[in-house]
Amino acid sequence: MSDRIRVLIVDDVPILRAGARGMLSSFDHIEIVGEAVNGVEAVAKATELRPDVVLMDISMPEMDGVTATRTITAQVGEGVAIIALTVSDDEEDVTGMLTSGACGYILKDSGPEELVRAIEDAHAGRFPLDRHIAEKMVSRLARTTRRPEVQTLEPLTPRERIVLGLVVEGLANKTIALHMGTSESTVKTHLREVFRKLAVDSRAAAAAKATSMNLRLGDPKGVDY
């Protein structure tokens, strides 16, 4: 089995697709399996090629990156990690991508090493965020999250706290299930409850909120499942 990370590049600007391909071509463990010029083509190629990682632009004709991300997440599932690769640092774009299923957000002025690190992180189940974007997210959470909310949140069960803790560590559902000795469907059920109780719509948002609110997370050792 190949250890190479299979990447699909999605951007409507040819020179930017060529630039991303050129940046990644010198890394032996990265394989570009295809390119798409809009969201419609991105959905089709992600479904056909099943890449490990998709680099997704946001503003594109026919179907934008947010809609394409939501569609790929629904149709392909967790087998593909989607990273927004864009010039936009607008909070609505960041929120739109992360709540639609993207696991990361990187700006197009990033260097080759930073882009490759983001691809590696996404493939490993982590949440790569441009430092500037991460700072804006933390600032937004600080503005919108009031201290009393910690007391009024519906409490997480011990199992939900364990699942959330493993999500914060960057583990995918299948790995969490193996780690906890339970089924993947049970993990998904716990995660849906975590999302509901934290009022978030994505793994990245749940991890960010847990970190910003300093929530007490569980230890899977010694818990009976």
Short mmCIF file of C-alpha atoms in Angstrom, two decimals:
data_model
loop_
_atom_site.label_atom_id
_atom_site.label_comp_id
_atom_site.label_asym_id
_atom_site.label_seq_id
_atom_site.Cartn_x
_atom_site.Cartn_y
_atom_site.Cartn_z
CA MET A 1 0.00 0.00 0.00
CA SER A 2 1.28 3.47 -0.90
CA ASP A 3 2.07 5.90 1.87
CA ARG A 4 1.55 8.85 -0.46
CA ILE A 5 -1.18 11.37 0.35
CA ARG A 6 -3.54 11.71 -2.64
CA VAL A 7 -4.62 15.32 -3.20
CA LEU A 8 -7.32 16.93 -5.36
CA ILE A 9 -6.81 20.64 -6.19
CA VAL A 10 -9.96 22.74 -6.70
CA ASP A 11 -9.65 26.29 -8.04
CA ASP A 12 -11.20 28.15 -10.96
CA VAL A 13 -7.98 30.03 -11.78
CA PRO A 14 -5.58 27.93 -13.91
CA ILE A 15 -2.42 29.71 -12.74
CA LEU A 16 -3.33 29.10 -9.10
CA ARG A 17 -3.96 25.40 -9.72
CA ALA A 18 -0.61 25.23 -11.50
CA GLY A 19 1.03 27.08 -8.62
CA ALA A 20 -0.33 24.66 -6.02
CA ARG A 21 0.69 21.69 -8.15
CA GLY A 22 4.17 23.16 -8.58
CA MET A 23 4.55 23.81 -4.85
CA LEU A 24 3.62 20.24 -4.01
CA SER A 25 5.48 18.46 -6.81
CA SER A 26 8.81 18.41 -4.96
CA PHE A 27 7.36 16.44 -2.04
CA ASP A 28 7.59 12.72 -2.78
CA HIS A 29 4.84 11.74 -0.35
CA ILE A 30 2.26 14.02 -2.02
CA GLU A 31 0.46 12.79 -5.15
CA ILE A 32 -1.80 15.13 -7.14
CA VAL A 33 -4.58 12.87 -8.40
CA GLY A 34 -6.68 15.52 -10.14
CA GLU A 35 -7.85 19.10 -10.53
CA ALA A 36 -11.28 20.70 -10.64
CA VAL A 37 -12.31 24.14 -11.90
CA ASN A 38 -15.51 24.60 -9.87
CA GLY A 39 -17.58 23.03 -7.13
CA VAL A 40 -19.64 20.84 -9.45
CA GLU A 41 -16.51 19.29 -10.91
CA ALA A 42 -15.00 19.02 -7.43
CA VAL A 43 -17.92 16.92 -6.21
CA ALA A 44 -17.73 14.65 -9.25
CA LYS A 45 -13.97 14.14 -9.02
CA ALA A 46 -13.96 13.68 -5.24
CA THR A 47 -16.62 11.01 -5.63
CA GLU A 48 -14.77 9.31 -8.48
CA LEU A 49 -11.16 9.61 -7.30
CA ARG A 50 -11.67 9.39 -3.50
CA PRO A 51 -8.63 11.58 -2.67
CA ASP A 52 -7.25 11.71 0.85
CA VAL A 53 -7.26 15.52 0.90
CA VAL A 54 -9.05 18.19 -1.14
CA LEU A 55 -7.63 21.71 -1.40
CA MET A 56 -10.81 23.75 -1.89
CA ASP A 57 -11.13 27.31 -3.12
CA ILE A 58 -14.24 29.18 -1.91
CA SER A 59 -15.30 31.64 -4.60
CA MET A 60 -15.95 29.68 -7.80
CA PRO A 61 -18.57 29.64 -10.59
CA GLU A 62 -21.46 27.14 -10.78
CA MET A 63 -20.96 25.91 -7.20
CA ASP A 64 -18.93 27.63 -4.48
CA GLY A 65 -16.51 25.92 -2.14
CA VAL A 66 -18.85 25.94 0.86
CA THR A 67 -21.60 24.12 -1.04
CA ALA A 68 -19.10 21.74 -2.63
CA THR A 69 -17.59 20.95 0.77
CA ARG A 70 -21.01 20.23 2.25
CA THR A 71 -21.91 17.99 -0.70
CA ILE A 72 -18.63 16.05 -0.67
CA THR A 73 -18.88 15.56 3.10
CA ALA A 74 -22.39 14.15 2.68
CA GLN A 75 -21.61 11.95 -0.33
CA VAL A 76 -18.07 10.76 0.35
CA GLY A 77 -17.96 10.99 4.14
CA GLU A 78 -14.97 11.04 6.46
CA GLY A 79 -12.69 9.32 3.97
CA VAL A 80 -11.73 12.68 2.49
CA ALA A 81 -10.34 15.66 4.41
CA ILE A 82 -11.15 19.09 2.95
CA ILE A 83 -8.94 22.13 3.49
CA ALA A 84 -10.05 25.58 2.39
CA LEU A 85 -7.23 27.15 0.36
CA THR A 86 -8.28 30.72 -0.29
CA VAL A 87 -7.38 34.41 -0.20
CA SER A 88 -10.33 35.20 2.08
CA ASP A 89 -9.93 35.69 5.81
CA ASP A 90 -13.56 36.76 6.20
CA GLU A 91 -15.19 35.27 9.31
CA GLU A 92 -18.29 34.22 7.37
CA ASP A 93 -16.16 32.28 4.90
CA VAL A 94 -14.21 30.60 7.72
CA THR A 95 -17.38 29.67 9.58
CA GLY A 96 -19.11 28.54 6.39
CA MET A 97 -16.30 26.19 5.43
CA LEU A 98 -15.76 24.72 8.90
CA THR A 99 -19.47 24.16 9.55
CA SER A 100 -19.85 22.56 6.11
CA GLY A 101 -17.28 19.89 6.89
CA ALA A 102 -13.85 21.35 6.13
CA CYS A 103 -11.21 20.35 8.66
CA GLY A 104 -8.82 23.20 7.92
CA TYR A 105 -8.42 26.70 6.54
CA ILE A 106 -5.22 27.92 4.88
CA LEU A 107 -4.53 31.19 3.06
CA LYS A 108 -3.03 31.21 -0.43
CA ASP A 109 0.00 33.23 0.66
CA SER A 110 1.22 30.20 2.64
CA GLY A 111 4.60 28.72 1.77
CA PRO A 112 5.15 25.16 0.47
CA GLU A 113 6.16 23.77 3.86
CA GLU A 114 3.10 25.25 5.56
CA LEU A 115 0.80 23.88 2.86
CA VAL A 116 2.35 20.42 3.05
CA ARG A 117 2.12 20.46 6.85
CA ALA A 118 -1.58 21.33 6.55
CA ILE A 119 -2.13 18.42 4.16
CA GLU A 120 -0.28 16.05 6.50
CA ASP A 121 -2.28 17.29 9.50
CA ALA A 122 -5.61 16.95 7.69
CA HIS A 123 -4.72 13.45 6.53
CA ALA A 124 -3.85 12.52 10.13
CA GLY A 125 -7.21 13.77 11.40
CA ARG A 126 -6.01 17.08 12.83
CA PHE A 127 -7.33 20.59 12.13
CA PRO A 128 -4.85 22.76 10.23
CA LEU A 129 -5.62 26.47 10.55
CA ASP A 130 -3.65 29.42 9.28
CA ARG A 131 -2.25 31.24 12.32
CA HIS A 132 -4.01 34.46 11.35
CA ILE A 133 -7.31 32.59 11.00
CA ALA A 134 -6.82 30.79 14.32
CA GLU A 135 -6.23 34.11 16.07
CA LYS A 136 -9.43 35.53 14.57
CA MET A 137 -11.42 32.46 15.67
CA VAL A 138 -10.11 32.69 19.22
CA SER A 139 -10.89 36.42 19.26
CA ARG A 140 -14.41 35.74 18.00
CA LEU A 141 -15.00 33.06 20.61
CA ALA A 142 -13.74 35.40 23.31
CA ARG A 143 -16.25 38.03 22.17
CA THR A 144 -19.23 35.71 21.84
CA THR A 145 -18.69 33.23 24.67
CA ARG A 146 -19.70 34.64 28.02
CA ARG A 147 -18.43 33.05 31.22
CA PRO A 148 -21.97 32.19 32.46
CA GLU A 149 -22.35 29.93 29.38
CA VAL A 150 -19.98 27.44 31.02
CA GLN A 151 -22.54 27.02 33.78
CA THR A 152 -25.61 26.92 31.52
CA LEU A 153 -24.32 24.41 28.99
CA GLU A 154 -26.06 21.06 29.20
CA PRO A 155 -23.39 18.87 30.85
CA LEU A 156 -21.56 16.31 28.78
CA THR A 157 -21.69 12.70 29.92
CA PRO A 158 -18.38 10.98 30.78
CA ARG A 159 -18.43 9.15 27.45
CA GLU A 160 -19.16 12.36 25.53
CA ARG A 161 -16.24 14.08 27.30
CA ILE A 162 -13.96 11.21 26.27
CA VAL A 163 -15.09 11.42 22.64
CA LEU A 164 -14.60 15.20 22.66
CA GLY A 165 -11.15 14.82 24.19
CA LEU A 166 -10.09 12.40 21.45
CA VAL A 167 -11.53 14.73 18.79
CA VAL A 168 -9.41 17.54 20.24
CA GLU A 169 -6.39 15.24 19.87
CA GLY A 170 -7.25 14.91 16.16
CA LEU A 171 -8.52 11.33 16.06
CA ALA A 172 -11.07 10.25 13.45
CA ASN A 173 -14.25 8.39 14.43
CA LYS A 174 -12.91 4.98 13.42
CA THR A 175 -9.77 5.48 15.50
CA ILE A 176 -11.81 6.78 18.44
CA ALA A 177 -13.99 3.66 18.26
CA LEU A 178 -10.93 1.41 18.37
CA HIS A 179 -9.41 3.48 21.17
CA MET A 180 -12.59 3.20 23.26
CA GLY A 181 -13.45 -0.37 22.34
CA THR A 182 -16.85 0.56 20.95
CA SER A 183 -18.50 0.85 17.54
CA GLU A 184 -18.07 3.73 15.11
CA SER A 185 -21.84 4.28 15.10
CA THR A 186 -21.78 4.71 18.88
CA VAL A 187 -19.00 7.27 18.54
CA LYS A 188 -21.07 9.17 15.96
CA THR A 189 -24.05 9.16 18.33
CA HIS A 190 -21.93 10.61 21.15
CA LEU A 191 -20.47 13.18 18.77
CA ARG A 192 -23.92 14.33 17.62
CA GLU A 193 -24.83 14.93 21.26
CA VAL A 194 -21.57 16.82 21.82
CA PHE A 195 -22.33 19.07 18.85
CA ARG A 196 -25.86 19.69 20.13
CA LYS A 197 -24.78 20.50 23.66
CA LEU A 198 -21.95 22.80 22.58
CA ALA A 199 -24.13 24.41 19.88
CA VAL A 200 -21.59 23.71 17.12
CA ASP A 201 -21.80 22.05 13.71
CA SER A 202 -18.34 20.61 13.09
CA ARG A 203 -15.45 18.77 14.70
CA ALA A 204 -13.17 21.79 14.27
CA ALA A 205 -15.70 24.08 15.98
CA ALA A 206 -16.20 21.59 18.82
CA ALA A 207 -12.45 21.32 19.36
CA ALA A 208 -12.03 25.10 19.27
CA LYS A 209 -14.89 25.65 21.72
CA ALA A 210 -13.67 22.96 24.11
CA THR A 211 -10.22 24.55 24.10
CA SER A 212 -11.43 28.14 24.45
CA MET A 213 -13.80 27.27 27.32
CA ASN A 214 -11.24 25.03 29.02
CA LEU A 215 -13.78 22.23 29.27
CA ARG A 216 -12.81 19.24 31.39
CA LEU A 217 -12.35 16.28 29.07
CA GLY A 218 -12.47 12.60 29.93
CA ASP A 219 -9.85 9.88 30.16
CA PRO A 220 -10.82 6.69 28.27
CA LYS A 221 -8.83 4.43 30.63
CA GLY A 222 -10.92 2.43 32.99
CA VAL A 223 -14.31 3.35 31.52
CA ASP A 224 -16.73 0.50 30.91
CA TYR A 225 -18.31 0.55 27.47
#
